[in-house]
Tab-separated table of C-alpha atoms in Angstrom:
chain	number	residue	atom	x	y	z
A	1	THR	CA	14.676	30.519	3.008
A	2	VAL	CA	11.224	30.614	4.549
A	3	ALA	CA	10.010	31.358	7.775
A	4	SER	CA	8.270	27.671	8.350
A	5	ALA	CA	7.117	24.425	5.741
A	6	ASP	CA	3.995	25.730	5.362
A	7	VAL	CA	4.980	28.939	3.741
A	8	ALA	CA	7.562	26.673	1.574
A	9	ALA	CA	4.788	24.542	0.747
A	10	ALA	CA	2.122	27.224	0.228
A	11	HIS	CA	4.771	28.564	-2.807
A	12	ILE	CA	5.207	25.138	-4.527
A	13	ALA	CA	1.417	24.648	-4.387
A	14	ARG	CA	1.433	28.060	-6.219
A	15	LEU	CA	3.425	26.901	-9.182
A	16	VAL	CA	2.155	23.425	-9.391
A	17	VAL	CA	-0.510	23.292	-12.274
A	18	PRO	CA	-2.063	19.600	-11.914
A	19	ALA	CA	-2.988	18.369	-15.446
A	20	ALA	CA	-6.573	17.644	-14.069
A	21	SER	CA	-8.627	17.131	-11.661
A	22	ARG	CA	-8.299	13.689	-10.163
A	23	GLU	CA	-9.762	11.503	-7.609
A	24	MET	CA	-6.297	11.039	-5.929
A	25	LEU	CA	-3.296	13.183	-5.785
A	26	ARG	CA	-0.280	11.188	-5.513
A	27	VAL	CA	3.124	12.450	-4.345
A	28	LEU	CA	6.571	10.597	-3.931
A	29	ASP	CA	8.643	12.692	-1.559
A	30	PHE	CA	12.187	11.314	-1.383
A	31	GLY	CA	14.629	12.173	1.213
A	32	GLY	CA	11.504	14.486	2.563
A	33	GLY	CA	12.284	13.826	6.719
A	34	ASP	CA	9.546	13.935	8.306
A	35	GLY	CA	7.096	14.429	5.001
A	36	ALA	CA	5.974	18.425	6.185
A	37	LEU	CA	6.551	20.155	3.097
A	38	SER	CA	4.680	17.406	0.805
A	39	ILE	CA	2.222	16.629	2.873
A	40	GLY	CA	1.264	20.845	2.940
A	41	VAL	CA	1.855	20.966	-1.157
A	42	ALA	CA	-0.494	18.007	-1.291
A	43	ALA	CA	-2.708	19.326	0.946
A	44	ALA	CA	-3.070	23.137	-0.834
A	45	LEU	CA	-3.543	21.271	-4.312
A	46	ARG	CA	-6.289	19.456	-2.772
A	47	ALA	CA	-7.955	22.710	-1.634
A	48	ARG	CA	-7.353	24.033	-4.771
A	49	GLY	CA	-9.798	21.485	-5.961
A	50	ALA	CA	-6.698	19.491	-7.793
A	51	ALA	CA	-8.206	16.238	-6.062
A	52	ALA	CA	-10.512	14.811	-3.729
A	53	ARG	CA	-7.810	12.863	-1.997
A	54	ALA	CA	-4.030	12.644	-1.750
A	55	GLN	CA	-1.928	10.238	-0.765
A	56	VAL	CA	2.217	10.863	-0.085
A	57	ASP	CA	5.215	8.261	0.515
A	58	VAL	CA	8.084	10.109	1.895
A	59	VAL	CA	11.169	8.039	1.458
A	60	ASP	CA	13.325	8.664	4.544
A	61	TYR	CA	14.950	7.180	7.419
A	62	ALA	CA	13.263	9.634	9.852
A	63	ALA	CA	9.620	8.642	7.989
A	64	ALA	CA	9.943	5.231	8.494
A	65	GLY	CA	6.957	4.066	10.225
A	66	LEU	CA	4.533	6.913	9.444
A	67	VAL	CA	1.299	6.668	9.148
A	68	ARG	CA	-1.423	9.089	8.744
A	69	ASP	CA	-5.313	8.154	7.402
A	70	GLU	CA	-7.483	10.216	7.108
A	71	ALA	CA	-10.503	10.613	4.414
A	72	ALA	CA	-8.886	13.068	2.413
A	73	LEU	CA	-5.272	12.397	2.985
A	74	CYS	CA	-3.125	9.350	3.509
A	75	VAL	CA	0.366	9.095	4.446
A	76	ARG	CA	2.643	6.564	4.922
A	77	GLY	CA	6.763	6.640	5.877
A	78	HIS	CA	9.231	4.091	4.120
A	79	ALA	CA	12.807	3.936	5.148
A	80	ARG	CA	14.065	2.943	1.512
A	81	LEU	CA	12.214	2.258	-1.866
A	82	ALA	CA	11.255	-1.699	-1.765
């Protein structure tokens, strides 16, 4: 158990070793609720230089309609894979 999604995301990001620095980091979060954990991991990896931009796709009923489009981070929510 962790105090917050940010703490868990930082921990996961420390364990991930990206294959190489890329222009775009893509994350698929299946069953991710509001996507807070995967968004945090993507942001932490971007901060480490893993990619210039990150795209997170969250598949969860709770995420349907979720849209966040910023210069460095794009998040899309989907109710189902289709």
